[in-house]
XYZ file of C-alpha atoms in Angstrom:
715
model
C 30.773 1.336 -7.853
C 31.709 3.041 -4.573
C 33.830 5.808 -6.076
C 32.354 9.264 -5.734
C 30.259 8.386 -2.671
C 30.809 10.268 0.569
C 31.531 8.209 3.724
C 27.875 8.018 4.782
C 26.636 7.140 1.303
C 29.325 4.472 1.101
C 28.120 3.062 4.434
C 24.634 2.763 2.910
C 25.957 1.134 -0.264
C 27.934 -1.511 1.612
C 25.256 -2.357 4.216
C 23.741 -5.228 2.251
C 22.597 -7.516 5.040
C 19.992 -7.212 7.763
C 17.631 -4.276 8.316
C 19.013 -0.866 7.294
C 17.461 2.528 8.058
C 18.725 5.550 6.145
C 17.712 8.912 7.596
C 18.296 11.203 4.620
C 17.833 14.967 4.664
C 16.727 16.928 1.621
C 19.353 17.071 -1.123
C 21.709 14.582 0.530
C 21.878 12.111 -2.366
C 19.637 9.370 -0.998
C 18.650 8.070 -4.438
C 22.315 7.906 -5.387
C 23.111 6.011 -2.191
C 20.384 3.383 -2.517
C 20.826 2.799 -6.256
C 24.573 2.344 -5.739
C 23.744 -0.010 -2.851
C 21.620 -2.191 -5.141
C 24.100 -2.024 -8.019
C 27.037 -2.773 -5.718
C 25.236 -5.840 -4.385
C 24.427 -7.015 -7.918
C 27.938 -6.441 -9.265
C 29.469 -8.164 -6.223
C 27.239 -11.182 -6.778
C 25.507 -10.756 -3.424
C 22.124 -9.772 -4.868
C 20.282 -11.357 -7.776
C 18.662 -8.521 -9.802
C 15.336 -10.347 -10.155
C 15.155 -10.864 -6.376
C 15.250 -7.133 -5.551
C 12.098 -5.002 -5.299
C 12.629 -1.254 -4.849
C 9.438 0.568 -3.908
C 8.701 4.276 -3.981
C 5.640 6.526 -4.130
C 5.483 8.137 -7.579
C 5.858 6.847 -11.106
C 8.393 9.583 -11.766
C 10.591 8.489 -8.835
C 10.304 4.822 -9.849
C 11.248 5.679 -13.420
C 14.238 7.724 -12.269
C 15.381 4.836 -10.082
C 15.085 2.340 -12.961
C 17.083 4.651 -15.198
C 19.879 5.035 -12.655
C 20.014 1.288 -12.026
C 20.312 0.624 -15.760
C 23.192 3.096 -16.001
C 24.918 1.295 -13.110
C 24.498 -2.086 -14.794
C 21.816 -3.419 -12.435
C 19.442 -4.475 -15.202
C 16.494 -6.590 -14.085
C 15.863 -4.949 -10.707
C 12.191 -4.102 -10.209
C 11.580 -0.453 -9.205
C 7.876 0.268 -8.786
C 5.311 2.163 -6.760
C 3.407 0.259 -4.073
C 0.299 0.286 -6.274
C 2.134 -0.826 -9.398
C 3.853 -3.728 -7.636
C 0.614 -4.802 -5.923
C -1.433 -4.566 -9.127
C 1.093 -6.696 -11.009
C 0.916 -9.393 -8.334
C -2.869 -9.191 -8.070
C -3.353 -9.600 -11.830
C -1.041 -12.610 -11.848
C -2.519 -14.405 -8.821
C -6.202 -13.457 -9.118
C -7.206 -16.406 -11.364
C -5.538 -18.803 -8.920
C -6.753 -17.137 -5.725
C -10.280 -16.106 -6.737
C -10.969 -17.277 -10.273
C -11.873 -15.357 -13.406
C -10.343 -12.046 -14.366
C -9.550 -9.142 -12.070
C -12.416 -6.590 -11.818
C -12.020 -3.382 -13.797
C -9.975 -0.648 -12.099
C -11.738 2.752 -12.018
C -9.615 5.864 -12.529
C -11.869 8.301 -10.656
C -13.879 7.809 -7.488
C -15.907 11.033 -7.581
C -18.605 9.797 -10.024
C -19.105 6.693 -7.888
C -19.306 8.786 -4.719
C -21.895 11.008 -6.440
C -23.950 7.915 -7.278
C -23.610 6.718 -3.685
C -24.909 10.105 -2.483
C -27.897 9.762 -4.789
C -28.629 6.297 -3.377
C -28.438 7.705 0.160
C -30.541 10.759 -0.837
C -27.787 13.053 0.412
C -27.055 16.226 -1.571
C -23.350 17.026 -1.941
C -21.898 20.070 -3.674
C -18.699 19.774 -5.687
C -16.434 20.568 -2.735
C -18.211 18.079 -0.483
C -17.942 15.386 -3.157
C -14.184 15.894 -3.271
C -13.865 15.944 0.512
C -16.016 12.841 1.067
C -13.933 11.041 -1.556
C -10.795 11.993 0.376
C -12.362 10.642 3.586
C -13.093 7.323 1.882
C -9.486 7.119 0.658
C -8.179 7.892 4.145
C -10.437 5.243 5.661
C -9.223 2.574 3.269
C -5.491 3.249 3.651
C -5.905 3.247 7.435
C -7.885 -0.005 7.129
C -11.027 1.545 8.627
C -14.351 -0.052 7.651
C -17.552 2.049 7.326
C -18.905 0.911 10.703
C -15.767 2.195 12.451
C -15.372 5.449 10.487
C -16.980 7.850 12.992
C -14.887 6.613 15.920
C -11.675 6.507 13.866
C -12.211 10.036 12.503
C -12.822 11.383 16.007
C -9.715 9.654 17.357
C -7.599 11.063 14.502
C -9.017 14.560 15.015
C -10.263 14.813 11.437
C -12.655 17.603 10.458
C -15.269 15.694 8.508
C -17.020 17.360 5.536
C -20.417 16.093 6.728
C -21.738 14.474 9.895
C -19.524 11.410 10.504
C -22.584 9.147 10.413
C -23.456 10.486 6.952
C -19.874 9.980 5.716
C -19.970 6.406 7.012
C -23.283 5.869 5.201
C -21.825 7.249 1.958
C -18.706 5.105 2.382
C -20.831 1.980 2.824
C -22.988 2.819 -0.207
C -19.851 3.486 -2.266
C -18.509 0.018 -1.422
C -21.876 -1.569 -2.281
C -21.942 0.150 -5.673
C -18.443 -1.074 -6.495
C -19.460 -4.641 -5.766
C -22.628 -4.307 -7.850
C -20.684 -2.921 -10.810
C -17.749 -5.323 -10.398
C -15.135 -2.570 -10.200
C -12.289 -1.789 -7.807
C -10.414 1.407 -6.924
C -6.714 2.061 -6.287
C -6.957 1.408 -2.558
C -8.649 -1.926 -3.300
C -5.536 -2.962 -5.208
C -3.566 -2.841 -1.952
C -6.385 -4.218 0.194
C -7.003 -7.180 -2.109
C -3.299 -7.952 -2.413
C -3.030 -7.948 1.378
C -6.076 -10.216 1.606
C -4.663 -12.700 -0.927
C -1.265 -12.843 0.781
C -2.881 -13.247 4.202
C -5.344 -15.956 3.138
C -3.175 -17.946 0.755
C 0.080 -19.062 2.343
C 1.130 -20.774 -0.893
C 0.852 -17.511 -2.837
C 2.655 -15.572 -0.097
C 5.518 -18.077 -0.218
C 5.675 -17.786 -4.002
C 6.022 -13.996 -3.760
C 8.662 -14.290 -1.026
C 10.597 -16.810 -3.118
C 10.638 -14.253 -5.942
C 11.672 -11.210 -3.881
C 14.435 -11.615 -1.294
C 15.514 -8.000 -0.790
C 13.391 -4.875 -0.393
C 14.208 -1.170 -0.581
C 11.545 1.397 0.357
C 12.115 5.060 -0.504
C 10.217 7.968 1.156
C 9.406 5.655 4.056
C 7.994 8.538 6.094
C 5.009 8.537 3.703
C 4.019 4.892 4.255
C 0.389 4.352 5.291
C -0.710 1.563 7.654
C -2.045 -0.372 4.659
C 1.231 -0.084 2.745
C 3.153 -1.090 5.866
C 0.971 -4.196 6.200
C 1.641 -5.128 2.563
C 5.381 -4.651 3.107
C 5.274 -6.931 6.154
C 3.522 -9.638 4.120
C 6.125 -9.351 1.372
C 8.906 -9.702 3.935
C 7.532 -12.554 6.014
C 9.971 -13.382 8.807
C 13.003 -12.040 6.908
C 14.840 -8.788 7.577
C 16.468 -7.980 4.238
C 14.926 -4.528 4.225
C 16.389 -1.068 3.616
C 14.160 1.944 4.273
C 14.977 5.556 3.441
C 13.162 8.623 4.721
C 13.085 11.939 6.536
C 10.450 12.607 9.193
C 10.829 16.343 8.537
C 9.394 15.819 5.049
C 6.166 14.151 6.191
C 3.526 16.226 4.391
C 0.856 13.718 3.379
C -0.725 12.786 6.709
C -4.143 13.712 5.279
C -3.812 10.634 3.043
C -2.968 8.360 5.977
C 0.820 8.673 5.733
C 2.663 8.593 9.047
C 6.347 8.890 10.007
C 5.802 6.488 12.906
C 6.964 3.485 10.879
C 10.245 5.292 10.151
C 10.707 6.583 13.698
C 9.870 3.182 15.201
C 12.089 1.226 12.818
C 14.878 0.627 15.322
C 12.376 -0.493 17.965
C 10.915 -3.045 15.532
C 14.386 -4.066 14.315
C 16.780 -3.747 17.295
C 19.789 -4.873 15.274
C 19.226 -2.384 12.452
C 22.054 -0.412 10.874
C 21.140 3.297 10.969
C 22.905 5.789 8.683
C 22.264 9.543 8.652
C 22.832 11.558 5.464
C 23.171 15.270 6.248
C 25.620 16.525 3.599
C 23.412 18.680 1.354
C 24.642 18.721 -2.249
C 21.618 20.564 -3.610
C 21.359 23.946 -1.936
C 23.688 26.811 -1.088
C 24.633 27.451 2.562
C 22.205 30.389 2.624
C 19.241 28.231 1.602
C 20.301 25.444 3.964
C 20.614 27.892 6.858
C 17.030 29.043 6.321
C 15.820 25.425 6.089
C 17.617 24.519 9.320
C 16.159 27.599 10.975
C 12.630 26.518 10.066
C 13.105 23.117 11.671
C 14.881 24.589 14.709
C 11.549 26.110 15.748
C 9.557 22.902 15.142
C 7.906 20.860 17.874
C 6.659 17.305 18.167
C 8.043 13.832 17.586
C 9.198 14.418 14.006
C 11.020 17.572 15.133
C 12.856 15.594 17.801
C 14.406 13.522 15.005
C 15.207 16.392 12.634
C 18.417 16.337 10.648
C 20.564 19.472 10.559
C 21.836 19.806 7.005
C 25.391 20.842 6.106
C 25.703 22.467 2.700
C 28.477 21.192 0.442
C 28.071 23.971 -2.119
C 29.836 27.333 -2.481
C 28.179 30.357 -0.920
C 25.346 31.958 -2.870
C 22.908 34.813 -2.513
C 20.778 35.306 0.573
C 17.080 34.408 0.435
C 14.980 37.437 -0.508
C 11.837 38.331 1.443
C 9.351 40.647 -0.302
C 6.110 42.179 0.929
C 3.458 43.328 -1.568
C 0.307 45.367 -1.216
C -1.980 42.740 -2.778
C -1.942 39.365 -4.543
C -2.013 40.681 -8.154
C 0.962 42.899 -7.278
C 2.750 39.891 -5.793
C 2.152 37.870 -8.956
C 3.297 40.680 -11.216
C 6.385 41.213 -9.066
C 7.313 37.527 -9.304
C 6.694 37.502 -13.070
C 8.841 40.598 -13.533
C 11.735 39.056 -11.604
C 11.394 35.813 -13.554
C 11.459 37.714 -16.833
C 14.682 39.408 -15.703
C 16.230 36.063 -14.725
C 15.388 34.501 -18.088
C 16.741 37.556 -19.920
C 19.933 37.162 -17.866
C 20.349 33.573 -19.087
C 18.611 31.422 -16.449
C 16.701 28.633 -18.271
C 12.951 28.859 -17.717
C 12.922 25.169 -16.804
C 15.170 25.921 -13.811
C 12.645 28.303 -12.214
C 9.578 27.370 -10.169
C 6.718 29.233 -8.516
C 5.384 27.230 -5.566
C 2.150 27.960 -3.722
C 0.048 26.373 -0.979
C -3.165 25.725 -2.951
C -3.891 25.114 -6.615
C -6.406 27.976 -6.544
C -3.465 30.410 -6.397
C -2.209 29.235 -9.779
C -4.485 31.324 -12.028
C -3.106 34.672 -10.882
C 0.453 33.561 -11.651
C -0.498 32.014 -14.989
C -1.928 35.373 -16.034
C 1.049 37.349 -14.722
C 3.572 35.114 -16.510
C 1.556 35.235 -19.732
C 1.453 39.028 -19.519
C 5.239 39.025 -19.049
C 5.730 36.715 -22.052
C 7.162 33.932 -19.885
C 6.553 30.281 -20.893
C 5.266 28.093 -18.089
C 4.011 24.598 -17.373
C 1.555 23.436 -14.750
C 2.689 20.477 -12.727
C -0.204 18.065 -12.448
C -1.860 19.410 -15.622
C -1.977 17.513 -18.918
C 0.299 14.503 -18.858
C 3.343 14.747 -21.097
C 2.668 11.536 -23.004
C -0.970 12.542 -23.588
C 0.018 15.652 -25.539
C -0.901 15.400 -29.253
C 2.551 16.451 -30.462
C 4.213 13.832 -28.235
C 1.912 11.068 -29.468
C 2.616 12.040 -33.094
C 6.359 12.212 -32.427
C 6.419 8.707 -30.920
C 4.458 7.348 -33.896
C 7.028 8.930 -36.227
C 9.932 7.509 -34.219
C 8.336 4.060 -34.198
C 7.881 4.177 -37.980
C 11.493 5.292 -38.450
C 12.688 2.458 -36.186
C 10.768 -0.037 -38.285
C 11.418 1.298 -41.791
C 14.310 3.715 -41.246
C 16.627 1.757 -43.526
C 14.608 3.009 -46.483
C 14.362 6.594 -45.283
C 16.748 9.004 -47.011
C 16.171 11.425 -44.130
C 18.324 9.194 -41.913
C 21.165 8.673 -44.399
C 23.222 11.491 -42.878
C 22.318 10.631 -39.280
C 25.051 8.305 -37.966
C 23.969 8.112 -34.312
C 20.770 7.935 -32.277
C 20.514 11.640 -31.279
C 20.977 12.824 -34.859
C 18.409 10.277 -36.058
C 15.892 11.559 -33.517
C 16.575 15.166 -34.520
C 16.081 14.226 -38.184
C 12.769 12.478 -37.504
C 11.407 15.176 -35.209
C 12.381 17.949 -37.623
C 9.474 16.665 -39.685
C 7.206 17.170 -36.663
C 8.205 20.786 -36.054
C 11.406 20.566 -34.033
C 14.088 23.111 -34.949
C 17.583 23.677 -33.621
C 16.554 27.094 -32.316
C 13.412 27.606 -30.239
C 10.640 29.805 -31.630
C 10.340 33.313 -30.282
C 7.792 34.028 -27.603
C 5.785 31.579 -25.533
C 2.418 29.879 -25.487
C 1.171 26.940 -27.569
C 3.847 27.150 -30.287
C 6.659 27.247 -27.752
C 5.041 24.501 -25.639
C 4.888 22.161 -28.661
C 8.537 22.877 -29.441
C 9.497 22.279 -25.803
C 7.765 18.878 -25.882
C 9.778 17.828 -28.934
C 12.969 19.320 -27.485
C 12.415 17.228 -24.346
C 12.387 14.095 -26.529
C 15.599 15.210 -28.252
C 17.324 15.736 -24.882
C 16.036 12.381 -23.669
C 17.526 10.704 -26.748
C 20.897 12.329 -26.033
C 20.871 11.162 -22.407
C 19.685 7.690 -23.421
C 22.437 7.322 -26.026
C 25.069 8.488 -23.533
C 23.873 5.942 -20.970
C 23.540 3.057 -23.425
C 26.257 2.929 -26.022
C 25.042 1.531 -29.326
C 21.364 2.121 -28.524
C 19.057 2.132 -31.553
C 15.835 3.905 -32.424
C 13.977 0.734 -31.516
C 15.605 0.787 -28.074
C 14.547 4.416 -27.595
C 10.960 3.674 -28.664
C 10.848 0.834 -26.122
C 12.141 3.254 -23.466
C 9.454 5.793 -24.405
C 6.742 3.131 -24.229
C 7.926 2.159 -20.757
C 8.054 5.769 -19.642
C 4.578 6.416 -21.058
C 3.202 3.449 -19.138
C 4.743 4.803 -15.927
C 4.023 8.474 -16.820
C 7.735 9.177 -16.304
C 7.981 12.327 -18.382
C 11.215 13.993 -19.511
C 11.942 17.593 -18.571
C 10.000 20.297 -20.446
C 11.321 23.850 -20.569
C 9.099 26.509 -19.038
C 8.689 27.981 -15.568
C 7.020 25.386 -13.337
C 3.876 26.357 -11.453
C 3.159 23.833 -8.726
C 1.621 23.369 -5.318
C 4.033 22.632 -2.496
C 2.676 19.102 -2.201
C 3.272 18.310 -5.882
C 6.787 19.827 -5.749
C 8.014 17.109 -3.388
C 10.974 15.264 -4.898
C 11.781 18.023 -7.403
C 14.360 20.825 -7.442
C 15.162 23.999 -9.368
C 17.932 26.610 -9.483
C 15.496 29.373 -8.533
C 12.356 28.984 -6.423
C 9.680 31.582 -5.701
C 7.667 30.664 -2.598
C 4.585 32.867 -2.850
C 1.682 33.553 -0.527
C 3.757 32.904 2.605
C 1.225 34.647 4.826
C -0.885 33.708 7.834
C -4.043 31.963 6.658
C -2.216 30.391 3.745
C 0.961 29.178 5.451
C -0.169 27.727 7.777
C -3.477 27.209 6.003
C -6.540 28.502 7.846
C -7.978 25.087 8.624
C -4.784 23.857 10.301
C -5.877 24.047 13.940
C -4.111 21.403 16.005
C -0.432 21.440 16.936
C 0.138 18.422 14.654
C -1.507 20.185 11.714
C 0.487 23.369 12.290
C 3.730 21.387 12.399
C 2.871 19.660 9.122
C 2.381 23.088 7.549
C 5.856 24.032 8.804
C 7.265 20.875 7.231
C 5.493 21.752 3.988
C 7.254 25.128 3.912
C 10.537 23.326 4.704
C 9.983 21.102 1.669
C 9.405 24.217 -0.440
C 12.581 25.923 0.797
C 14.703 22.839 0.139
C 13.580 22.685 -3.502
C 15.883 25.653 -4.261
C 19.463 25.087 -5.360
C 20.800 28.635 -5.704
C 18.219 31.372 -5.246
C 15.150 31.592 -3.070
C 12.464 34.264 -3.035
C 9.728 34.309 -0.382
C 6.837 36.738 -0.639
C 3.431 37.589 0.797
C 0.666 40.136 0.178
C -1.001 42.383 2.749
C -4.424 42.001 1.117
C -6.097 39.711 -1.371
C -7.215 42.279 -3.931
C -6.281 45.857 -4.865
C -7.765 48.263 -2.370
C -8.466 45.554 0.174
C -7.737 45.971 3.867
C -4.013 45.382 4.466
C -4.646 43.109 7.455
C -2.518 40.127 6.496
C 0.846 39.429 8.056
C 3.791 37.235 7.115
C 3.692 33.597 8.167
C 4.585 32.912 11.781
C 7.104 30.392 10.426
C 9.275 33.284 9.215
C 9.519 34.890 12.645
C 13.172 35.096 13.570
C 14.238 34.064 10.078
C 13.729 37.337 8.251
C 15.288 40.622 9.311
C 13.246 42.660 11.740
C 11.010 39.762 12.804
C 12.293 39.044 16.302
C 14.883 36.744 17.794
C 16.573 34.231 15.553
C 15.401 30.651 16.114
C 17.631 27.929 17.478
C 20.214 26.704 15.030
C 20.614 29.944 13.125
C 18.444 31.188 10.336
C 20.467 33.281 7.995
C 20.200 36.576 9.749
C 21.867 38.366 6.856
C 19.048 37.543 4.445
C 17.949 40.390 2.208
C 14.509 41.904 2.697
C 12.493 43.897 0.186
C 9.066 45.416 0.046
C 7.377 45.516 -3.310
C 4.286 47.126 -4.773
C 2.462 47.074 -8.075
C 4.462 48.599 -10.884
C 7.531 49.387 -8.772
C 10.864 47.581 -8.760
C 12.029 47.211 -5.139
C 15.573 48.280 -4.349
C 17.652 45.330 -3.193
C 19.618 47.120 -0.509
C 16.993 49.055 1.433
C 13.248 48.766 2.033
C 11.099 50.723 -0.401
C 8.296 52.693 1.258
C 4.995 50.967 0.745
C 2.477 52.649 -1.497
C -0.623 54.102 0.001
C -3.724 51.991 0.173
C -5.609 51.762 -3.115
C -9.334 52.319 -3.337
C -11.351 49.129 -3.821
C -11.857 47.900 -7.374
C -15.530 48.529 -8.159
C -17.779 47.619 -11.064
C -18.169 50.708 -13.240
C -21.756 49.657 -14.057
C -23.342 48.640 -10.725
C -20.662 49.794 -8.257
C -20.192 46.407 -6.550
C -16.725 45.727 -5.107
C -14.841 43.351 -7.400
C -12.672 40.509 -6.106
C -12.525 38.118 -9.081
C -9.365 38.632 -11.171
C -11.275 38.387 -14.463
C -13.894 40.905 -13.341
C -11.210 43.288 -12.103
C -9.616 43.119 -15.532
C -12.956 44.021 -17.160
C -13.644 46.583 -14.412
C -17.216 45.315 -14.246
C -19.195 42.283 -13.107
C -19.403 39.483 -15.634
C -23.213 39.733 -15.566
C -23.400 43.511 -15.971
C -24.176 44.783 -19.484
C -21.203 45.604 -21.686
C -20.912 48.871 -23.586
C -18.082 47.541 -25.699
C -17.359 49.107 -29.066
C -17.615 45.933 -31.191
C -15.833 47.504 -34.138
C -12.946 48.650 -31.954
C -12.733 45.196 -30.372
C -12.418 43.543 -33.796
C -9.742 46.037 -34.888
C -7.821 45.316 -31.679
C -8.104 41.556 -32.312
C -6.771 41.946 -35.875
C -3.896 44.096 -34.592
C -3.138 41.537 -31.872
C -3.091 38.679 -34.401
C -0.617 40.642 -36.529
C 1.579 41.322 -33.494
C 1.512 37.629 -32.550
C 2.513 36.559 -36.072
C 5.388 39.023 -36.208
C 6.712 38.093 -32.750
C 6.168 34.340 -33.113
C 4.169 34.085 -29.897
C 0.529 33.202 -29.172
C -2.015 36.005 -29.207
C -2.796 35.901 -25.480
C 0.830 36.818 -24.722
C 0.244 40.164 -26.443
C -3.025 40.853 -24.608
C -5.666 38.464 -23.291
C -9.235 38.632 -24.605
C -10.458 40.213 -21.374
C -7.844 42.950 -21.586
C -8.940 43.732 -25.168
C -12.577 43.783 -24.027
C -11.678 46.183 -21.223
C -9.845 48.437 -23.686
C -12.779 48.363 -26.123
C -15.180 49.225 -23.305
C -13.215 52.094 -21.745
C -11.619 53.446 -24.980
C -8.694 55.179 -23.234
C -7.397 58.361 -24.872
C -4.009 58.605 -23.172
C -1.314 56.457 -21.623
C -2.570 57.118 -18.109
C -6.008 55.750 -18.968
C -4.538 52.745 -20.768
C -2.176 51.970 -17.884
C -5.136 51.844 -15.483
C -6.514 48.779 -17.289
C -5.411 45.558 -15.522
C -3.320 43.359 -17.794
C -1.544 46.234 -19.538
C 1.349 46.925 -17.180
C 4.333 49.188 -17.768
C 6.203 46.784 -20.052
C 3.301 46.351 -22.433
C 2.426 50.028 -22.214
C 5.887 50.881 -23.489
C 5.799 48.231 -26.200
C 2.228 48.492 -27.487
C 0.769 51.657 -25.946
C 1.159 54.003 -28.900
C -0.413 51.557 -31.365
C -3.326 50.661 -29.064
C -4.088 54.346 -28.440
C -3.923 54.995 -32.184
C -6.476 52.221 -32.807
C -8.710 53.616 -30.051
C -8.509 57.048 -31.687
C -9.526 55.575 -35.045
C -6.160 56.199 -36.692
C -4.230 53.726 -38.795
C -1.578 51.923 -36.798
C 0.941 52.332 -39.591
C 0.804 56.090 -39.023
C 2.137 55.573 -35.508
C 5.093 53.377 -36.468
C 8.607 54.552 -37.116
C 8.961 54.489 -40.951
C 12.516 53.215 -40.506
C-alpha cells in the first residue's frame, strides 16, 4: 500500500492518529496520498471503513475519491461533499428531531428571490437578481442573519448590488417565503444539520459513534458554516486530517476562507504537518512560471506559499502572445489548437480557460469555424444527455436479459459486451469525421466505453450489472467520465482539473485582475486564480491578451500586471525565478506568428460599422453580419437558400454538422454582400483563410449564379 509513494506522501499515509495537516501544492499527488492513507489504515486494521468520512467540495472529486478507494480495497468508506453528507444525515434524523418529512429542497434560488423582490416592491434586473442571490448565499454560509447583513457586509468590504438595507430586506423576505412554501435551499441543509446536532445531544452522539475518522480535502475552501458542521461531527476528538493549499483559495466570494487551514496548528498544537511540494503534473517550465507568480504575492496566504519542485522532464517554455483584438485572439488560439490536434494531441487534452463565462462565445465560434470539437464545462450535464440516457437503458436491459441476446454471444468480457451494446446506439470503433452534434454523441458513447474498460481493469470479474450500478451511482453524484473535445471553462470551474495543453486567454488588465477587484485582498485572489490556471497545464502553456475588444478599437489594453517580470521584456524578474527564457510572440488576425522573433503588429483597423446606419458595431454576431440586428436586410433570399443547400451537401460529405462549414450568420452576410472575388469574400467575418481556401471557389461560383459542379475538379 505504501509502494510508489514519495517520502512526504508516505508520511501522510502512515500518520493515522491525532490531527494531521497536509499542505499540498498543485499537482503534488494529494488525492493519492490521502486515499492511500485511508486504505493503509483499513488494510492494517486500524480504521474501520464504515467509520471513515472523507469530505470534499465537488461531486466529481468525491466520485474520484470513491473510485480510488475501491481500487485500493477500501470498500465501504464514505466519500461525499459537505452538502451530500449533511443531507443524508438530515433526511435520516429529521423525523426523530422535528417530525414529519424533510421539506422539499429547491434547486434554484433566483425565482424565489424574484418573488421576494415583488413582495418588497423592489425592481431587480437580471444581473441584480443574480447578485442578490449570491449575497444571500454568502450571508448564510457566514452564518449572518438578515438583521446583521449590512454590518457584516461593510466589515467584509463587500460591494453590495443594492443598498445594504434593501438587500437585508430581500434576504428577510426570501426566508419568509421559504417558510410559507415549506421549502429549503442548499445552505439550509448545512444550517439545519448544524442546528440538529447542536440541539440534540443524543443525535450528535449517534453521528459521532458512526464516524470516528474524518478527512477533509480542499480545506482552504471551507466556509465558517462548514467548519462549524465539521466541529460538531468531531466533538472533542482529534482524528482529523485536512488537506489544502492557501495559494489556491479562489472562492472567498462564497464565504470560503483559508484561515481555518492557516490556523490549524494553533487550534491543534500537537498536529502533524506535512508539506507536499514535489509536482508530478507540470514541466519545470510551467512550474517555474507558477512559482514566479506566487513570488510576487502579498498577504497572509502568500506568507505560507509552497514552492513547487517539478519531477517531470523539461518541456517547452510558456508562450506569450499579444493580439490586436479579441476576435483575432480567439482565431489565433483556434488555429493553434487545430494544428495541435492535427499533430496528434487529443482534443480532450486541450483546454481554453478564461476569467468570465461571457468570454466563451467568441471561442466557441472560433473553434467551430476551425472545425474543432469542444465541450463547455458547466453546460449540459453528461448524464442528462439523451444519448447517454438511452445508452444506460440499453446497458440495463442487456444486464437483465443479456443471456438471451445473440449480440453478446461473441463478447467474452465486460468491455466487449459494452461495445456490442453501444454499437446499436451509434458507437463505432472509429470516430466520425468532423465535429459538432454527431461527434459529440459519439464522444458521449466513447466515454462510456472507456469507463467500462477502466472499470473492468479495476474490478476483475465485473459484470454488466455491476457497471450499470456504477453508472447509477455516478449519475446520482454527477461524476461524469471524460468526453473528448477541447474544454472551454472559466478559471473557477477549472479548479481540480488538468490538461496537457492549456490556453489562458484574456490575460489583460481589467480582466486579470478583473475590473471590480479593488482591495489588496481581492487583487491577491485574482493572482491566485491565475496561478490555478497556470498549474492546470501539464506540458504546454499559452498565455495571450488582446490590445482592444473589437476590430478597429483603441489599442489601449495592456498585459496583466501579474505577468510583469515573468515574460520577456516586462521588467525585473520576480523573486524565486519566473522562467526568463519563456518564448514571446505577437499575433494578429490572419497571420501566423513566428516562434523565434516578434512579428510586427499590424496597423490599427478601422472600426467595424453597420453598412446600413453607420453605427459602430461591437457585438460579434452583428460584426459578422456587418450590420445591426435591427437594421433592414437586403439579403438575396434565393442566394441564401442555394448557399444553405450547398452547405448541407458539404456537411453530409464531410460528416460534420452544417455550422462547422459556415454558420447561419456567415451565410446571411454572404447573401447580403454577394462578394465577386476572394478579397470580398475574405472580408466577411467567419470565413477566414482556411475556409477561403477550402470553400472559396464554390461559394463565389454560387454567388455568380453558376453551378458549383462547374467549379470542381472533374477528377
